[in-house]
PDB file of C-alpha atoms and ligand atoms in Angstrom:
ATOM      1  CA  MET J   2      11.025 -13.351  11.657  1.00 49.00           C
ATOM      2  CA  ASN J   3      11.180 -16.743   9.894  1.00 54.00           C
ATOM      3  CA  ARG J   4      13.465 -18.090   7.309  1.00 65.00           C
ATOM      4  CA  PRO J   5      11.661 -18.099   3.973  1.00 68.00           C
ATOM      5  CA  ILE J   6      10.583 -21.474   2.850  1.00 75.00           C
ATOM      6  CA  PRO J   7      10.552 -21.996  -1.033  1.00 78.00           C
ATOM      7  CA  GLY J   8       6.955 -22.250  -2.371  1.00 85.00           C
ATOM      8  CA  THR J   9       5.443 -20.765   0.564  1.00 91.00           C
ATOM      9  CA  VAL J  10       4.667 -17.218   1.924  1.00 92.00           C
ATOM     10  CA  GLN J  11       3.923 -15.986   5.350  1.00 93.00           C
ATOM     11  CA  VAL J  12       1.028 -13.713   5.989  1.00 94.00           C
ATOM     12  CA  ALA J  13      -0.594 -12.171   8.874  1.00 96.00           C
ATOM     13  CA  VAL J  14      -4.368 -12.241   9.367  1.00 96.00           C
ATOM     14  CA  ARG J  15      -5.048  -8.995  11.205  1.00 96.00           C
ATOM     15  CA  HIS J  16      -8.120  -9.043  13.496  1.00 96.00           C
ATOM     16  CA  ILE J  17      -9.214  -5.521  14.233  1.00 95.00           C
ATOM     17  CA  LEU J  18     -10.158  -5.246  17.915  1.00 94.00           C
ATOM     18  CA  SER J  19     -11.173  -1.661  17.935  1.00 91.00           C
ATOM     19  CA  ASP J  20     -11.113   1.382  15.716  1.00 89.00           C
ATOM     20  CA  ARG J  21     -11.787   4.502  17.381  1.00 90.00           C
ATOM     21  CA  VAL J  22     -11.547   8.086  16.438  1.00 88.00           C
ATOM     22  CA  THR J  23     -11.391  10.674  19.260  1.00 86.00           C
ATOM     23  CA  GLY J  24     -11.074  14.348  19.467  1.00 82.00           C
ATOM     24  CA  GLY J  25     -11.827  16.496  16.502  1.00 76.00           C
ATOM     25  CA  LEU J  26     -13.255  19.685  18.172  1.00 79.00           C
ATOM     26  CA  ILE J  27     -10.905  20.898  20.877  1.00 82.00           C
ATOM     27  CA  ARG J  28      -8.346  18.174  21.008  1.00 83.00           C
ATOM     28  CA  PRO J  29      -6.563  17.005  17.863  1.00 86.00           C
ATOM     29  CA  ARG J  30      -8.322  14.015  15.981  1.00 88.00           C
ATOM     30  CA  THR J  31      -6.578  10.831  16.770  1.00 90.00           C
ATOM     31  CA  ARG J  32      -7.406   7.442  15.363  1.00 90.00           C
ATOM     32  CA  THR J  33      -6.732   4.495  17.666  1.00 91.00           C
ATOM     33  CA  ILE J  34      -6.516   1.081  16.099  1.00 91.00           C
ATOM     34  CA  THR J  35      -5.784  -2.005  18.030  1.00 94.00           C
ATOM     35  CA  TRP J  36      -5.519  -5.476  16.439  1.00 95.00           C
ATOM     36  CA  ARG J  37      -4.110  -8.836  16.913  1.00 96.00           C
ATOM     37  CA  ASP J  38      -2.188 -10.749  14.174  1.00 96.00           C
ATOM     38  CA  THR J  39      -2.354 -14.460  13.501  1.00 95.00           C
ATOM     39  CA  PHE J  40       0.662 -15.589  11.501  1.00 95.00           C
ATOM     40  CA  LEU J  41       0.062 -18.330   8.827  1.00 93.00           C
ATOM     41  CA  ARG J  42       2.174 -19.867   6.097  1.00 93.00           C
ATOM     42  CA  VAL J  43       0.360 -20.377   2.881  1.00 93.00           C
ATOM     43  CA  ARG J  44       1.522 -22.335  -0.181  1.00 92.00           C
ATOM     44  CA  ARG J  45       2.163 -20.380  -3.332  1.00 93.00           C
ATOM     45  CA  PRO J  46       1.300 -22.034  -6.623  1.00 94.00           C
ATOM     46  CA  GLN J  47       3.919 -23.155  -9.208  1.00 92.00           C
ATOM     47  CA  SER J  48       2.104 -20.829 -11.734  1.00 93.00           C
ATOM     48  CA  GLY J  49      -0.891 -18.661 -12.018  1.00 94.00           C
ATOM     49  CA  LYS J  50      -3.017 -17.885  -8.813  1.00 94.00           C
ATOM     50  CA  GLN J  51      -4.544 -19.945  -6.319  1.00 94.00           C
ATOM     51  CA  THR J  52      -7.304 -19.335  -3.741  1.00 95.00           C
ATOM     52  CA  VAL J  53      -6.374 -20.476  -0.243  1.00 95.00           C
ATOM     53  CA  GLU J  54      -8.424 -20.518   3.014  1.00 95.00           C
ATOM     54  CA  VAL J  55      -6.969 -18.690   6.032  1.00 95.00           C
ATOM     55  CA  ILE J  56      -8.445 -18.647   9.372  1.00 95.00           C
ATOM     56  CA  CYS J  57      -8.299 -15.749  11.986  1.00 96.00           C
ATOM     57  CA  GLY J  58      -6.733 -17.082  15.206  1.00 94.00           C
ATOM     58  CA  VAL J  59      -8.979 -14.623  17.221  1.00 95.00           C
ATOM     59  CA  CYS J  60     -12.481 -15.231  16.105  1.00 95.00           C
ATOM     60  CA  GLU J  61     -11.879 -18.285  13.834  1.00 94.00           C
ATOM     61  CA  THR J  62     -13.535 -16.601  10.832  1.00 94.00           C
ATOM     62  CA  SER J  63     -12.602 -18.256   7.633  1.00 95.00           C
ATOM     63  CA  LEU J  64     -11.413 -15.838   4.953  1.00 96.00           C
ATOM     64  CA  LEU J  65     -10.296 -16.387   1.357  1.00 96.00           C
ATOM     65  CA  ALA J  66      -6.922 -15.196   0.142  1.00 96.00           C
ATOM     66  CA  GLU J  67      -5.507 -15.225  -3.363  1.00 96.00           C
ATOM     67  CA  VAL J  68      -1.824 -16.212  -3.764  1.00 96.00           C
ATOM     68  CA  ARG J  69       0.088 -15.390  -6.890  1.00 96.00           C
ATOM     69  CA  ASP J  70       3.063 -17.295  -8.100  1.00 95.00           C
ATOM     70  CA  GLU J  71       6.599 -16.039  -7.485  1.00 93.00           C
ATOM     71  CA  THR J  72       6.973 -14.808 -11.052  1.00 94.00           C
ATOM     72  CA  ARG J  73       3.679 -12.683 -11.181  1.00 94.00           C
ATOM     73  CA  THR J  74       4.548 -11.415  -7.643  1.00 95.00           C
ATOM     74  CA  GLY J  75       7.994 -10.379  -8.703  1.00 95.00           C
ATOM     75  CA  ARG J  76       6.700  -8.709 -11.800  1.00 96.00           C
ATOM     76  CA  THR J  77       3.993  -6.724  -9.974  1.00 96.00           C
ATOM     77  CA  LYS J  78       6.562  -5.692  -7.343  1.00 96.00           C
ATOM     78  CA  ALA J  79       8.869  -4.513 -10.046  1.00 97.00           C
ATOM     79  CA  VAL J  80       6.063  -2.534 -11.750  1.00 97.00           C
ATOM     80  CA  LEU J  81       5.223  -0.803  -8.339  1.00 97.00           C
ATOM     81  CA  LEU J  82       8.898   0.087  -7.667  1.00 97.00           C
ATOM     82  CA  THR J  83       9.319   1.364 -11.212  1.00 98.00           C
ATOM     83  CA  LEU J  84       6.395   3.584 -10.863  1.00 98.00           C
ATOM     84  CA  ALA J  85       7.630   4.799  -7.529  1.00 98.00           C
ATOM     85  CA  ALA J  86      11.007   5.704  -9.254  1.00 98.00           C
ATOM     86  CA  VAL J  87       9.091   7.513 -12.207  1.00 98.00           C
ATOM     87  CA  SER J  88       6.955   9.331  -9.724  1.00 98.00           C
ATOM     88  CA  VAL J  89      10.202  10.586  -7.846  1.00 98.00           C
ATOM     89  CA  LEU J  90      11.592  11.722 -11.253  1.00 98.00           C
ATOM     90  CA  LEU J  91       8.387  13.499 -12.089  1.00 97.00           C
ATOM     91  CA  PHE J  92       8.242  15.187  -8.644  1.00 97.00           C
ATOM     92  CA  VAL J  93      11.872  16.447  -9.206  1.00 97.00           C
ATOM     93  CA  ALA J  94      11.084  17.753 -12.756  1.00 97.00           C
ATOM     94  CA  ALA J  95       7.699  19.305 -11.749  1.00 96.00           C
ATOM     95  CA  LEU J  96       9.273  20.942  -8.760  1.00 96.00           C
ATOM     96  CA  ALA J  97      12.177  22.281 -10.783  1.00 96.00           C
ATOM     97  CA  TYR J  98       9.808  23.633 -13.433  1.00 95.00           C
ATOM     98  CA  ALA J  99       7.356  25.076 -10.752  1.00 93.00           C
ATOM     99  CA  ILE J 100      10.328  26.989  -9.103  1.00 93.00           C
ATOM    100  CA  HIS J 101      11.843  28.056 -12.407  1.00 92.00           C
ATOM    101  CA  GLU J 102       8.511  29.458 -13.796  1.00 90.00           C
ATOM    102  CA  GLY J 103       7.228  30.699 -10.228  1.00 87.00           C
ATOM    103  CA  GLY J 104      10.502  32.591  -9.738  1.00 86.00           C
ATOM    104  CA  LYS J 105      10.457  34.631 -12.926  1.00 84.00           C
ATOM    105  CA  THR J 106       9.405  38.199 -12.996  1.00 83.00           C
ATOM    106  CA  LEU J 107       6.801  38.581 -15.566  1.00 82.00           C
ATOM    107  CA  PRO J 108       6.144  41.568 -17.684  1.00 84.00           C
ATOM    108  CA  GLU J 109       3.024  43.301 -16.825  1.00 85.00           C
ATOM    109  CA  GLY J 110      -0.103  41.856 -18.502  1.00 84.00           C
ATOM    110  CA  GLN J 111       1.633  38.446 -19.075  1.00 83.00           C
ATOM    111  CA  SER J 112       0.364  35.452 -17.085  1.00 82.00           C
ATOM    112  CA  LEU J 113       2.079  32.303 -16.063  1.00 81.00           C
ATOM    113  CA  PRO J 114       2.179  29.582 -18.692  1.00 84.00           C
ATOM    114  CA  VAL J 115      -0.742  26.952 -18.398  1.00 85.00           C
ATOM    115  CA  LEU J 116       1.848  24.477 -17.519  1.00 89.00           C
ATOM    116  CA  PHE J 117       2.730  26.156 -14.268  1.00 92.00           C
ATOM    117  CA  PRO J 118      -0.583  25.085 -12.249  1.00 92.00           C
ATOM    118  CA  VAL J 119      -0.182  21.652 -13.820  1.00 93.00           C
ATOM    119  CA  SER J 120       3.337  21.485 -12.459  1.00 95.00           C
ATOM    120  CA  VAL J 121       2.264  22.576  -9.039  1.00 95.00           C
ATOM    121  CA  ILE J 122      -0.418  19.878  -8.933  1.00 96.00           C
ATOM    122  CA  GLY J 123       2.109  17.399 -10.148  1.00 96.00           C
ATOM    123  CA  VAL J 124       4.440  18.241  -7.368  1.00 97.00           C
ATOM    124  CA  PHE J 125       1.694  17.521  -4.651  1.00 97.00           C
ATOM    125  CA  VAL J 126       0.489  14.342  -6.426  1.00 97.00           C
ATOM    126  CA  THR J 127       3.889  12.721  -6.871  1.00 97.00           C
ATOM    127  CA  PHE J 128       4.929  13.877  -3.348  1.00 97.00           C
ATOM    128  CA  VAL J 129       2.082  11.704  -2.034  1.00 97.00           C
ATOM    129  CA  ALA J 130       2.152   8.909  -4.721  1.00 97.00           C
ATOM    130  CA  SER J 131       5.931   8.231  -4.494  1.00 97.00           C
ATOM    131  CA  PRO J 132       6.124   6.946  -0.891  1.00 97.00           C
ATOM    132  CA  VAL J 133       2.898   4.986  -1.273  1.00 97.00           C
ATOM    133  CA  LEU J 134       3.952   3.259  -4.335  1.00 97.00           C
ATOM    134  CA  TYR J 135       7.512   2.489  -2.848  1.00 97.00           C
ATOM    135  CA  THR J 136       5.908   1.051   0.305  1.00 95.00           C
ATOM    136  CA  ARG J 137       3.383  -0.924  -1.773  1.00 94.00           C
ATOM    137  CA  GLY J 138       6.099  -2.367  -3.940  1.00 96.00           C
ATOM    138  CA  ARG J 139       8.405  -3.108  -1.000  1.00 94.00           C
ATOM    139  CA  HIS J 140       5.923  -5.080   0.928  1.00 92.00           C
ATOM    140  CA  TYR J 141       4.045  -6.629  -2.079  1.00 94.00           C
ATOM    141  CA  ASP J 142       3.858 -10.317  -1.395  1.00 94.00           C
ATOM    142  CA  GLY J 143       1.175 -11.443  -3.996  1.00 95.00           C
ATOM    143  CA  VAL J 144      -1.323 -12.164  -1.446  1.00 95.00           C
ATOM    144  CA  SER J 145      -4.548 -10.380  -1.412  1.00 93.00           C
ATOM    145  CA  MET J 146      -7.945 -10.726   0.324  1.00 94.00           C
ATOM    146  CA  LEU J 147     -10.543 -12.404  -1.803  1.00 93.00           C
ATOM    147  CA  SER J 148     -13.392 -12.563   0.634  1.00 93.00           C
ATOM    148  CA  PRO J 149     -16.132  -9.813   0.115  1.00 92.00           C
ATOM    149  CA  ARG J 150     -15.608  -6.789   2.192  1.00 89.00           C
ATOM    150  CA  ARG J 151     -18.731  -7.800   4.315  1.00 90.00           C
ATOM    151  CA  GLU J 152     -17.508 -11.125   5.189  1.00 90.00           C
ATOM    152  CA  ALA J 153     -14.116  -9.983   5.837  1.00 91.00           C
ATOM    153  CA  ALA J 154     -15.136  -7.110   8.007  1.00 91.00           C
ATOM    154  CA  GLY J 155     -12.670  -6.168  10.822  1.00 93.00           C
ATOM    155  CA  HIS J 156      -9.810  -8.315   9.087  1.00 95.00           C
ATOM    156  CA  GLN J 157      -6.901  -7.414   6.928  1.00 94.00           C
ATOM    157  CA  LEU J 158      -4.372  -9.484   5.297  1.00 94.00           C
ATOM    158  CA  LYS J 159      -0.814  -8.147   6.016  1.00 93.00           C
ATOM    159  CA  PRO J 160       2.542  -9.143   4.472  1.00 91.00           C
ATOM    160  CA  VAL J 161       5.141 -10.508   6.691  1.00 90.00           C
ATOM    161  CA  ARG J 162       8.749 -10.055   5.966  1.00 75.00           C
ATOM    162  CA  GLY J 163      11.024 -12.965   6.112  1.00 59.00           C
TER     163      GLY J 163
HETATM  164 ZN1   ZN S 229     -10.974 -12.367  13.575  1.00 92.89          ZN
END
């Protein structure tokens, strides 16, 4: 969207206009969220973390955000992406094991090893966790909401690529 400016980071203050859940009984359940983003550029501290005020462009609510320095942001990003990679490896290993053990024809009276249900759970957990960790890592910008939930109600801070 914008070229990155050293020492700053662009964030979007998301003002939730409406969040409705319809259907559920006859029609499929659908959640409709509408919002409006306000784009802001905040300064990143040289080191450590800093609290900055961001103002919602829709309702002028003042919110507090915490901005981490470049090094810490990069480190957290790397940790998240590493965890995502580990999760993918565990997924492959657990899946291979589950298929291997599950496909065996067992002699009568012998049950599957204890590790079998563990590997099945592992397949499901890592299947969900891998993309979540990857997305979190990819978009992590070191900016997080500091305002208490009650004060920040109806607002979210979203990373902006650029
Ligand atoms: Zn607002």
